[in-house]
CSV table of C-alpha atoms in Angstrom, one decimal:
chain,number,residue,atom,x,y,z
W,8,MET,CA,55.5,40.8,150.7
W,9,HIS,CA,52.2,41.4,152.6
W,10,SER,CA,49.3,42.8,150.8
W,11,LYS,CA,47.7,45.7,152.8
W,12,GLU,CA,43.9,43.6,151.6
W,13,ARG,CA,43.2,40.9,154.5
W,14,ILE,CA,44.4,37.6,153.9
W,15,ARG,CA,42.0,34.9,152.6
W,16,LEU,CA,42.6,31.5,154.1
W,17,TYR,CA,41.0,28.2,152.7
W,18,ASP,CA,39.6,25.9,155.3
W,19,LEU,CA,37.5,22.3,154.9
W,20,ALA,CA,34.4,23.1,155.8
W,21,MET,CA,31.4,20.8,156.7
W,22,ALA,CA,27.9,20.3,155.4
W,23,ASP,CA,27.3,22.6,158.0
W,24,PRO,CA,29.9,25.8,157.3
W,25,SER,CA,30.7,27.3,160.5
W,26,VAL,CA,32.2,23.7,161.4
W,27,ARG,CA,35.5,23.9,160.6
W,28,VAL,CA,37.7,20.2,162.2
W,29,SER,CA,40.5,20.5,159.6
W,30,PRO,CA,44.0,19.7,162.2
W,31,HIS,CA,46.3,21.4,159.9
W,32,CYS,CA,43.9,24.2,159.1
W,33,TRP,CA,43.2,24.4,163.1
W,34,LYS,CA,47.8,25.5,163.0
W,35,ALA,CA,47.2,28.1,160.8
W,36,ARG,CA,44.1,29.9,162.3
W,37,PHE,CA,46.4,29.6,166.0
W,38,ALA,CA,49.6,30.8,163.7
W,39,LEU,CA,47.3,33.7,162.8
W,40,ALA,CA,45.5,34.2,166.1
W,41,HIS,CA,49.2,34.9,167.7
W,42,LYS,CA,50.5,37.3,164.9
W,43,GLY,CA,47.7,39.4,166.0
W,44,LEU,CA,46.6,39.1,162.4
W,45,GLU,CA,42.4,38.9,161.2
W,46,ALA,CA,42.1,36.6,158.7
W,47,ASP,CA,38.9,35.8,155.8
W,48,LEU,CA,38.4,32.0,156.6
W,49,VAL,CA,36.4,30.4,152.9
W,50,PRO,CA,35.0,27.6,153.5
W,51,TRP,CA,36.2,24.4,150.7
W,52,ARG,CA,35.3,21.6,149.8
W,53,PHE,CA,36.7,18.6,148.8
W,54,HIS,CA,34.7,18.8,145.4
W,55,GLN,CA,36.9,22.1,145.0
W,56,ARG,CA,39.9,20.4,144.6
W,57,GLY,CA,42.8,21.4,142.2
W,58,SER,CA,40.0,24.3,141.1
W,59,ALA,CA,42.1,27.3,138.6
W,60,GLU,CA,42.3,29.0,141.8
W,61,SER,CA,44.1,27.5,144.0
W,62,GLY,CA,45.7,24.8,142.1
W,63,THR,CA,46.4,22.6,145.5
W,64,ALA,CA,44.1,19.8,146.1
W,65,THR,CA,44.9,20.8,150.2
W,66,VAL,CA,44.2,23.0,152.9
W,67,PRO,CA,45.1,25.1,154.2
W,68,TYR,CA,46.4,27.4,151.7
W,69,LEU,CA,46.3,31.1,152.2
W,70,PHE,CA,46.1,34.2,149.6
W,71,ASP,CA,47.9,37.3,151.1
W,72,GLY,CA,46.7,39.7,148.4
W,73,ASP,CA,47.7,37.7,145.3
W,74,GLN,CA,50.2,35.7,147.0
W,75,LEU,CA,49.5,31.7,146.9
W,76,ILE,CA,50.9,30.0,150.3
W,77,SER,CA,50.2,26.6,150.7
W,78,ASP,CA,50.6,24.2,153.5
W,79,SER,CA,50.4,24.7,156.8
W,80,TRP,CA,54.6,24.5,157.9
W,81,ARG,CA,55.1,27.1,155.1
W,82,ILE,CA,51.9,29.0,156.0
W,83,ALA,CA,53.8,29.2,159.5
W,84,VAL,CA,56.9,30.0,158.4
W,85,TYR,CA,55.5,33.0,155.9
W,86,LEU,CA,53.8,34.2,158.8
W,87,GLU,CA,56.9,34.4,160.8
W,88,SER,CA,59.5,36.2,157.9
W,89,CYS,CA,56.8,38.4,156.7
W,90,PHE,CA,55.3,39.7,160.3
W,91,PRO,CA,58.5,39.9,162.2
W,92,GLU,CA,57.8,42.7,164.2
W,93,ARG,CA,54.6,41.1,165.1
W,94,PRO,CA,55.3,38.5,168.4
W,95,SER,CA,57.4,35.3,167.1
W,96,HIS,CA,55.5,32.1,166.7
W,97,PHE,CA,58.9,29.8,166.7
W,98,GLY,CA,61.4,32.2,168.9
W,99,SER,CA,64.9,32.1,167.5
W,100,PRO,CA,66.0,30.8,164.7
W,101,ASP,CA,67.3,27.8,166.0
W,102,ALA,CA,64.2,26.9,168.0
W,103,VAL,CA,62.8,26.3,164.1
W,104,PRO,CA,63.7,23.1,163.0
W,105,LEU,CA,62.9,21.7,166.6
W,106,ALA,CA,59.6,22.7,165.9
W,107,ARG,CA,59.4,21.2,162.6
W,108,MET,CA,60.3,18.1,164.4
W,109,ILE,CA,57.7,18.5,167.0
W,110,ASN,CA,55.2,19.1,164.2
W,111,SER,CA,56.2,16.0,162.0
W,112,TRP,CA,55.9,13.7,166.1
W,113,ILE,CA,52.2,14.8,165.0
W,114,ASP,CA,51.6,14.5,162.0
W,115,LEU,CA,53.0,11.1,161.5
W,116,THR,CA,53.2,9.3,164.8
W,117,VAL,CA,50.0,10.5,166.9
W,118,MET,CA,47.6,11.5,163.7
W,119,PRO,CA,47.2,8.2,162.0
W,120,LEU,CA,46.3,6.9,165.4
W,121,LEU,CA,44.1,10.0,165.9
W,122,GLY,CA,42.5,9.4,162.2
W,123,ARG,CA,41.3,5.9,162.6
W,124,VAL,CA,39.0,7.2,165.6
W,125,VAL,CA,38.1,10.3,164.0
W,126,ILE,CA,37.5,10.0,160.7
W,127,PRO,CA,34.3,7.7,160.4
W,128,ASP,CA,33.1,11.0,162.1
W,129,VAL,CA,34.5,13.8,159.5
W,130,PHE,CA,32.6,11.8,156.9
W,131,GLU,CA,28.8,12.0,158.4
W,132,ALA,CA,29.6,15.4,159.2
W,133,LEU,CA,30.8,16.3,155.8
W,134,ASP,CA,28.9,17.9,152.2
W,135,PRO,CA,27.7,15.0,150.3
W,136,LEU,CA,28.6,16.1,147.9
W,137,ASP,CA,32.5,15.6,149.5
W,138,GLN,CA,31.1,12.0,150.6
W,139,PRO,CA,31.9,9.8,148.0
W,140,TYR,CA,35.4,10.9,147.3
W,141,PHE,CA,35.9,10.9,150.9
W,142,ARG,CA,35.4,7.5,151.3
W,143,GLU,CA,37.1,6.4,148.9
W,144,ALA,CA,40.4,8.1,149.5
W,145,ARG,CA,40.4,7.5,153.2
W,146,GLN,CA,39.3,3.4,152.8
W,147,LYS,CA,42.5,3.6,150.9
W,148,ARG,CA,45.2,5.0,152.6
W,149,PHE,CA,44.1,3.1,155.9
W,150,GLY,CA,43.3,-0.2,153.8
W,151,ILE,CA,40.5,-0.7,155.8
W,152,THR,CA,36.2,0.5,155.7
W,153,PHE,CA,34.8,3.1,157.9
W,154,GLU,CA,32.3,0.3,159.5
W,155,ASP,CA,35.5,-1.6,160.2
W,156,LEU,CA,37.1,1.1,161.6
W,157,ARG,CA,33.8,1.8,163.9
W,158,ALA,CA,34.0,-1.2,165.2
W,159,GLU,CA,37.8,-1.3,166.2
W,160,ARG,CA,37.5,2.1,167.5
W,161,GLU,CA,38.2,1.6,171.3
W,162,SER,CA,41.4,-0.3,170.7
W,163,TRP,CA,42.4,2.9,168.3
W,164,SER,CA,41.5,5.0,171.3
W,165,LEU,CA,44.0,3.8,173.5
W,166,LYS,CA,46.7,3.6,170.4
W,167,PHE,CA,46.6,7.3,170.4
W,168,LEU,CA,45.7,7.9,174.3
W,169,ASP,CA,49.5,5.8,174.5
W,170,SER,CA,51.3,8.2,171.8
W,171,LEU,CA,50.3,11.1,174.0
W,172,ALA,CA,53.6,9.5,176.9
W,173,PRO,CA,56.0,12.4,175.2
W,174,LEU,CA,53.4,15.6,175.7
W,175,ARG,CA,52.3,13.9,179.3
W,176,ARG,CA,55.8,13.9,180.4
W,177,GLN,CA,56.8,17.4,178.6
W,178,LEU,CA,53.3,19.0,180.2
W,179,SER,CA,54.2,17.8,183.7
W,180,ASP,CA,57.4,20.2,183.5
W,181,ASN,CA,56.3,22.8,181.7
W,182,PRO,CA,53.0,24.6,181.8
W,183,PHE,CA,53.3,24.6,177.3
W,184,VAL,CA,55.1,21.9,174.8
W,185,SER,CA,57.4,25.3,173.8
W,186,GLY,CA,57.7,25.9,177.5
W,187,THR,CA,56.4,29.1,179.8
W,188,ALA,CA,54.5,30.5,176.6
W,189,PRO,CA,52.9,28.6,173.3
W,190,GLY,CA,54.2,28.8,170.2
W,191,TYR,CA,54.0,27.0,167.3
W,192,ALA,CA,54.5,23.3,168.6
W,193,ASP,CA,51.4,23.7,170.9
W,194,TYR,CA,49.8,24.8,167.6
W,195,CYS,CA,50.8,22.0,165.9
W,196,VAL,CA,49.7,19.7,169.5
W,197,MET,CA,46.2,21.8,169.4
W,198,GLY,CA,45.4,21.1,165.7
W,199,ALA,CA,45.1,17.4,166.1
W,200,PHE,CA,43.3,18.2,169.7
W,201,MET,CA,40.8,20.8,168.0
W,202,PHE,CA,40.1,18.0,164.8
W,203,ALA,CA,38.6,15.2,167.9
W,204,ARG,CA,36.9,18.6,169.5
W,205,CYS,CA,35.4,20.0,166.4
W,206,THR,CA,34.0,15.8,165.1
W,207,GLY,CA,32.3,15.7,168.7
W,208,ASN,CA,35.3,14.2,170.3
W,209,SER,CA,35.8,16.5,173.3
W,210,ASN,CA,34.9,13.3,175.6
W,211,LEU,CA,38.6,10.9,174.6
W,212,ILE,CA,40.7,14.3,174.9
W,213,SER,CA,39.4,14.1,178.6
W,214,ARG,CA,40.1,10.7,178.7
W,215,ALA,CA,44.2,12.1,178.4
W,216,ASP,CA,46.5,12.4,181.4
W,217,ALA,CA,45.7,15.9,183.4
W,218,SER,CA,48.8,17.1,182.8
W,219,VAL,CA,47.5,17.1,179.0
W,220,VAL,CA,43.3,17.6,180.1
W,221,ALA,CA,45.1,20.8,181.6
W,222,TRP,CA,47.5,21.9,178.7
W,223,ASN,CA,44.2,21.4,176.0
W,224,ASP,CA,42.1,23.7,178.9
W,225,ARG,CA,45.0,26.6,178.7
W,226,MET,CA,44.7,26.1,175.3
W,227,LEU,CA,41.5,26.1,174.4
W,228,GLY,CA,40.9,29.5,176.1
W,229,LEU,CA,44.1,31.4,173.7
W,230,PHE,CA,43.4,34.0,172.1
W,231,GLY,CA,39.4,35.2,173.6
W,232,GLY,CA,38.5,31.5,173.5
W,233,LEU,CA,39.1,31.4,169.7
W,234,GLY,CA,39.5,27.2,170.4
W,235,ARG,CA,36.8,27.1,172.8
W,236,SER,CA,34.3,28.5,171.1
W,237,ALA,CA,34.7,26.7,168.0
W,238,PRO,CA,31.4,25.0,166.5
W,239,VAL,CA,31.8,21.2,166.8
W,240,VAL,CA,29.5,19.2,165.2
W,241,ILE,CA,26.1,18.0,166.5
L,24,MET,CA,79.9,25.9,189.9
L,25,HIS,CA,82.8,23.8,187.8
L,26,SER,CA,85.5,22.3,190.0
L,27,LYS,CA,88.8,22.1,188.3
L,28,GLU,CA,88.9,18.5,188.4
L,29,ARG,CA,88.0,16.4,185.9
L,30,ILE,CA,84.4,15.4,185.2
L,31,ARG,CA,84.2,11.9,186.4
L,32,LEU,CA,81.2,10.2,184.2
L,33,TYR,CA,80.2,6.5,185.6
L,34,ASP,CA,78.7,4.6,182.4
L,35,LEU,CA,76.8,1.3,182.3
L,36,ALA,CA,79.5,-1.1,181.3
L,37,MET,CA,79.9,-4.4,180.0
L,38,ALA,CA,81.5,-7.5,180.8
L,39,ASP,CA,84.3,-6.1,178.7
L,40,PRO,CA,84.5,-2.9,180.2
L,41,SER,CA,85.6,-1.2,177.0
L,42,VAL,CA,81.9,-1.7,175.8
L,43,ARG,CA,79.2,0.9,176.7
L,44,VAL,CA,76.1,0.9,175.6
L,45,SER,CA,73.6,2.6,177.4
L,46,PRO,CA,71.4,5.5,175.1
L,47,HIS,CA,71.3,7.9,178.3
L,48,CYS,CA,74.5,7.8,179.0
L,49,TRP,CA,76.0,8.2,175.2
L,50,LYS,CA,73.1,11.6,175.1
L,51,ALA,CA,75.8,12.5,178.2
L,52,ARG,CA,79.0,11.8,176.6
L,53,PHE,CA,78.0,13.9,173.2
L,54,ALA,CA,77.1,16.6,175.0
L,55,LEU,CA,80.2,16.3,177.0
L,56,ALA,CA,82.3,16.3,173.0
L,57,HIS,CA,79.5,18.8,172.1
L,58,LYS,CA,81.1,21.4,174.9
L,59,GLY,CA,84.6,20.1,174.4
L,60,LEU,CA,84.9,18.4,178.0
L,61,GLU,CA,87.5,15.6,178.6
L,62,ALA,CA,85.6,13.0,181.2
L,63,ASP,CA,86.5,10.0,183.3
L,64,LEU,CA,84.7,7.8,182.2
L,65,VAL,CA,83.6,5.3,185.0
L,66,PRO,CA,82.3,2.1,184.2
L,67,TRP,CA,79.5,1.0,186.0
L,68,ARG,CA,77.3,-2.1,186.7
L,69,PHE,CA,74.2,-2.2,187.8
L,70,HIS,CA,75.0,-4.6,191.3
L,71,GLN,CA,76.2,-1.3,192.0
L,72,ARG,CA,73.1,0.8,191.7
L,73,GLY,CA,72.2,3.1,194.6
L,74,SER,CA,75.8,2.6,196.6
L,75,ALA,CA,77.1,4.5,198.9
L,76,GLU,CA,79.2,6.8,196.4
L,77,SER,CA,76.5,7.6,193.8
L,78,GLY,CA,72.5,7.5,195.7
L,79,THR,CA,71.7,7.0,192.3
L,80,ALA,CA,70.2,3.6,190.8
L,81,THR,CA,70.2,4.3,187.7
L,82,VAL,CA,73.3,5.8,184.8
L,83,PRO,CA,75.0,8.1,184.1
L,84,TYR,CA,75.7,9.9,186.4
L,85,LEU,CA,79.0,12.4,187.0
L,86,PHE,CA,81.0,13.9,189.6
L,87,ASP,CA,81.9,17.3,188.9
L,88,GLY,CA,84.2,18.0,191.9
L,89,ASP,CA,82.0,16.6,194.6
L,90,GLN,CA,79.1,17.5,192.7
L,91,LEU,CA,76.3,14.5,191.9
L,92,ILE,CA,74.5,15.5,189.0
L,93,SER,CA,72.3,12.4,187.9
L,94,ASP,CA,69.7,12.1,185.2
L,95,SER,CA,70.9,12.1,181.6
L,96,TRP,CA,68.6,15.6,180.8
L,97,ARG,CA,70.1,17.6,184.1
L,98,ILE,CA,74.0,16.9,183.1
L,99,ALA,CA,72.7,18.4,179.3
L,100,VAL,CA,70.9,21.2,181.7
L,101,TYR,CA,74.3,20.9,184.3
L,102,LEU,CA,76.9,21.5,181.1
L,103,GLU,CA,75.2,24.3,179.6
L,104,SER,CA,74.9,26.4,182.5
L,105,CYS,CA,78.3,25.7,183.8
L,106,PHE,CA,79.7,26.1,180.4
L,107,PRO,CA,77.9,29.0,179.0
L,108,GLU,CA,81.2,29.8,177.6
L,109,ARG,CA,82.0,27.6,175.4
L,110,PRO,CA,79.8,25.6,172.1
L,111,SER,CA,76.1,25.9,172.8
L,112,HIS,CA,74.1,22.7,172.6
L,113,PHE,CA,70.5,23.9,173.1
L,114,GLY,CA,70.7,26.7,171.1
L,115,SER,CA,69.0,29.5,172.4
L,116,PRO,CA,66.3,29.5,176.0
L,117,ASP,CA,63.8,29.1,173.7
L,118,ALA,CA,64.8,26.4,172.4
L,119,VAL,CA,65.0,24.2,175.1
L,120,PRO,CA,61.8,23.0,176.0
L,121,LEU,CA,61.2,21.8,172.4
L,122,ALA,CA,65.2,19.4,172.8
L,123,ARG,CA,63.0,18.4,175.4
L,124,MET,CA,59.8,17.2,174.0
L,125,ILE,CA,61.9,15.4,171.4
L,126,ASN,CA,64.2,13.9,173.9
L,127,SER,CA,61.2,12.0,175.2
L,128,TRP,CA,59.4,11.2,172.3
L,129,ILE,CA,62.6,9.1,171.8
L,130,ASP,CA,62.7,7.7,175.5
L,131,LEU,CA,58.8,7.0,175.2
L,132,THR,CA,57.8,6.6,171.5
L,133,VAL,CA,61.3,5.0,170.6
L,134,MET,CA,62.9,3.4,173.1
L,135,PRO,CA,60.2,0.9,174.3
L,136,LEU,CA,60.5,-0.4,170.3
L,137,LEU,CA,64.3,-0.4,170.3
L,138,GLY,CA,64.4,-2.1,173.7
L,139,ARG,CA,62.7,-5.2,172.7
L,140,VAL,CA,64.8,-5.8,169.9
L,141,VAL,CA,68.1,-4.6,171.7
L,142,ILE,CA,67.8,-6.1,175.0
L,143,PRO,CA,68.6,-9.6,175.0
L,144,ASP,CA,71.6,-8.7,173.4
L,145,VAL,CA,72.3,-6.4,176.2
L,146,PHE,CA,71.9,-9.5,179.1
L,147,GLU,CA,74.2,-12.0,176.4
L,148,ALA,CA,77.1,-9.5,177.1
L,149,LEU,CA,76.3,-8.3,180.9
L,150,ASP,CA,78.9,-9.1,183.3
L,151,PRO,CA,77.4,-12.2,184.9
L,152,LEU,CA,77.2,-10.7,188.1
L,153,ASP,CA,74.6,-8.4,186.6
L,154,GLN,CA,72.6,-10.9,184.9
L,155,PRO,CA,69.9,-12.2,187.2
L,156,TYR,CA,69.1,-8.3,187.9
L,157,PHE,CA,68.9,-7.6,184.7
L,158,ARG,CA,67.1,-10.4,183.5
L,159,GLU,CA,63.8,-9.8,186.1
L,160,ALA,CA,63.7,-6.3,186.3
L,161,ARG,CA,63.7,-5.8,182.2
L,162,GLN,CA,61.7,-9.3,181.7
L,163,LYS,CA,59.4,-7.7,184.5
L,164,ARG,CA,59.1,-3.7,181.9
L,165,PHE,CA,58.3,-5.5,179.2
L,166,GLY,CA,56.1,-8.2,180.8
L,167,ILE,CA,58.3,-10.7,178.6
L,168,THR,CA,60.8,-13.4,178.8
L,169,PHE,CA,63.5,-12.4,176.8
L,170,GLU,CA,63.3,-16.0,174.9
L,171,ASP,CA,60.0,-14.6,173.6
L,172,LEU,CA,61.0,-11.4,172.8
L,173,ARG,CA,63.9,-12.9,170.9
L,174,ALA,CA,61.1,-14.9,168.3
L,175,GLU,CA,59.4,-11.6,167.8
L,176,ARG,CA,62.3,-9.3,167.2
L,177,GLU,CA,61.6,-9.1,163.9
L,178,SER,CA,58.1,-8.0,164.4
L,179,TRP,CA,59.9,-5.4,167.0
L,180,SER,CA,62.1,-4.4,164.8
L,181,LEU,CA,59.4,-3.3,161.8
L,182,LYS,CA,57.5,-1.2,164.7
L,183,PHE,CA,60.8,0.2,165.6
L,184,LEU,CA,61.7,1.6,162.1
L,185,ASP,CA,58.4,2.6,161.7
L,186,SER,CA,58.4,4.8,164.6
L,187,LEU,CA,61.3,6.7,162.8
L,188,ALA,CA,58.7,8.4,160.4
L,189,PRO,CA,59.4,12.2,162.2
L,190,LEU,CA,62.8,11.4,162.1
L,191,ARG,CA,62.9,10.7,158.1
L,192,ARG,CA,60.9,13.2,156.8
L,193,GLN,CA,63.0,15.9,159.5
L,194,LEU,CA,65.9,14.8,158.1
L,195,SER,CA,65.3,14.8,154.2
L,196,ASP,CA,64.7,18.9,154.6
L,197,ASN,CA,67.2,19.2,157.3
L,198,PRO,CA,70.9,17.7,157.3
L,199,PHE,CA,70.2,17.6,161.6
L,200,VAL,CA,67.4,17.4,164.0
L,201,SER,CA,68.5,21.0,165.1
L,202,GLY,CA,69.0,22.2,161.5
L,203,THR,CA,72.1,22.7,160.1
L,204,ALA,CA,74.8,21.7,162.6
L,205,PRO,CA,74.3,19.0,165.5
L,206,GLY,CA,72.5,20.1,168.6
L,207,TYR,CA,71.4,18.3,172.0
L,208,ALA,CA,68.5,16.5,170.1
L,209,ASP,CA,70.5,14.7,167.9
L,210,TYR,CA,72.4,13.3,170.9
L,211,CYS,CA,69.2,12.4,172.3
L,212,VAL,CA,68.3,10.9,168.9
L,213,MET,CA,71.8,9.3,168.4
L,214,GLY,CA,72.2,7.7,172.2
L,215,ALA,CA,68.9,5.3,170.8
L,216,PHE,CA,71.5,4.6,167.1
L,217,MET,CA,74.6,3.7,169.9
L,218,PHE,CA,72.3,1.7,171.7
L,219,ALA,CA,71.4,-0.5,169.1
L,220,ARG,CA,75.3,-0.1,167.0
L,221,CYS,CA,77.0,-1.9,170.5
L,222,THR,CA,74.8,-4.3,171.5
L,223,GLY,CA,75.8,-5.4,167.8
L,224,ASN,CA,72.5,-4.2,166.0
L,225,SER,CA,73.8,-1.5,163.1
L,226,ASN,CA,72.2,-4.1,161.0
L,227,LEU,CA,68.9,-2.8,162.1
L,228,ILE,CA,70.0,1.3,162.0
L,229,SER,CA,70.8,0.3,157.9
L,230,ARG,CA,67.5,-1.1,157.2
L,231,ALA,CA,66.3,3.1,158.0
L,232,ASP,CA,65.6,5.3,155.3
L,233,ALA,CA,68.2,6.6,153.8
L,234,SER,CA,68.0,10.3,155.0
L,235,VAL,CA,68.1,8.3,157.9
L,236,VAL,CA,71.2,6.3,157.4
L,237,ALA,CA,73.2,9.2,155.7
L,238,TRP,CA,72.3,10.9,159.4
L,239,ASN,CA,74.0,8.2,161.4
L,240,ASP,CA,76.7,8.5,159.1
L,241,ARG,CA,77.9,12.0,159.8
L,242,MET,CA,76.7,11.9,163.6
L,243,LEU,CA,79.5,8.8,164.0
L,244,GLY,CA,81.9,10.6,162.6
L,245,LEU,CA,81.9,13.7,165.3
L,246,PHE,CA,84.1,14.6,167.7
L,247,GLY,CA,86.9,12.7,165.8
L,248,GLY,CA,84.6,9.7,165.8
L,249,LEU,CA,83.8,9.6,169.2
L,250,GLY,CA,80.4,7.1,167.7
L,251,ARG,CA,82.3,5.4,165.0
L,252,SER,CA,85.7,4.2,167.1
L,253,ALA,CA,83.3,3.0,170.5
L,254,PRO,CA,84.0,-0.4,170.6
L,255,VAL,CA,81.1,-3.2,170.4
L,256,VAL,CA,79.5,-6.1,171.1
L,257,ILE,CA,81.2,-9.1,169.7
């Protein structure tokens, strides 16, 4: 049950704490905005992971009063069940599993490619205290040094753009992934696009198909320009 | 509006006309079965493409009386709008665009990889009259000869299995892609799996994650074993 206090969303911050790049945190921010909920965005950094307060090793997580919800998908489900009187980001119940599948497509097919383009830029922008952990963990995950990733940048960029083929077709037929209005499936995709934008890689998005670029522009304008006004890495 | 006559579905046939491998035709067959509709399956071959009767160059297409509906997605939408009193394969209207997106994921991300594994087997099984056209068109599309594709078979098999990562996660959390019961998004994925099965590549599917293999087994049993009882290439 929702507490009367403001929700606190823990969101990865860079060395400049106004810059927030995490794709999964962006999903949660768009879901909150869709519900018309204001939340306090608490800056979180990797060296705080597993602290006593959250007990989680990843962001986003949120506190609603003393209730902890972690993982962007669980946050989306929680907000939907806790605020049924507010606009739904899932639509009807039988659309929920399909949104989940599209979320998995972004996380497991698109993000590994985008990550290989953008991760070295995240590293540069991080709080220096976060850099040693981040370098070690990500180089291990991707099995390659950041320096070698930089050298392969264009090749991964092309693979990322290719992976958007289903999105290109969807947005040729519909203004939004979810149809005539944006919903959680759009916010899942937009999380990845904000990851590119906020790490200074808007030029990568602008190379996508025209229908995708136009959708990105519509998405940046939602909720008073939530995406467009977000600070980016200089 | 639905005619009182039986629907005729035009479906790609191999040299053995009982063998039907087309993934898109399988989508239409599952959608018809979901609606509880019986249809006459008319064998179609590539050398009939663009004939006066259909005016289309691809299958599936169906005739409901003298009304022609081509393209598997349009068939799915047509059946839903024409038979609203029968079980819905889309669920609610706001699930339709999300099913479309999952269809595009299968068509544009998964199928190009599976196609590179399976296409040489399709060629072998085709009516000899279809083989010259098929070889030329597919070698052009993929930019590689069938002989070279065969040599790369294991590499494309691994890429196909990797591309199922979103499906693996979905089916770890849900019995079906569409949630608790199968729907059109499942039939889109199953179209690809029937393509593998009917071309004699069930062993490829059996290498997928356990959750995917178990789902495939459930899907094969639907509608009185529609998938399981389908003839396959010997």
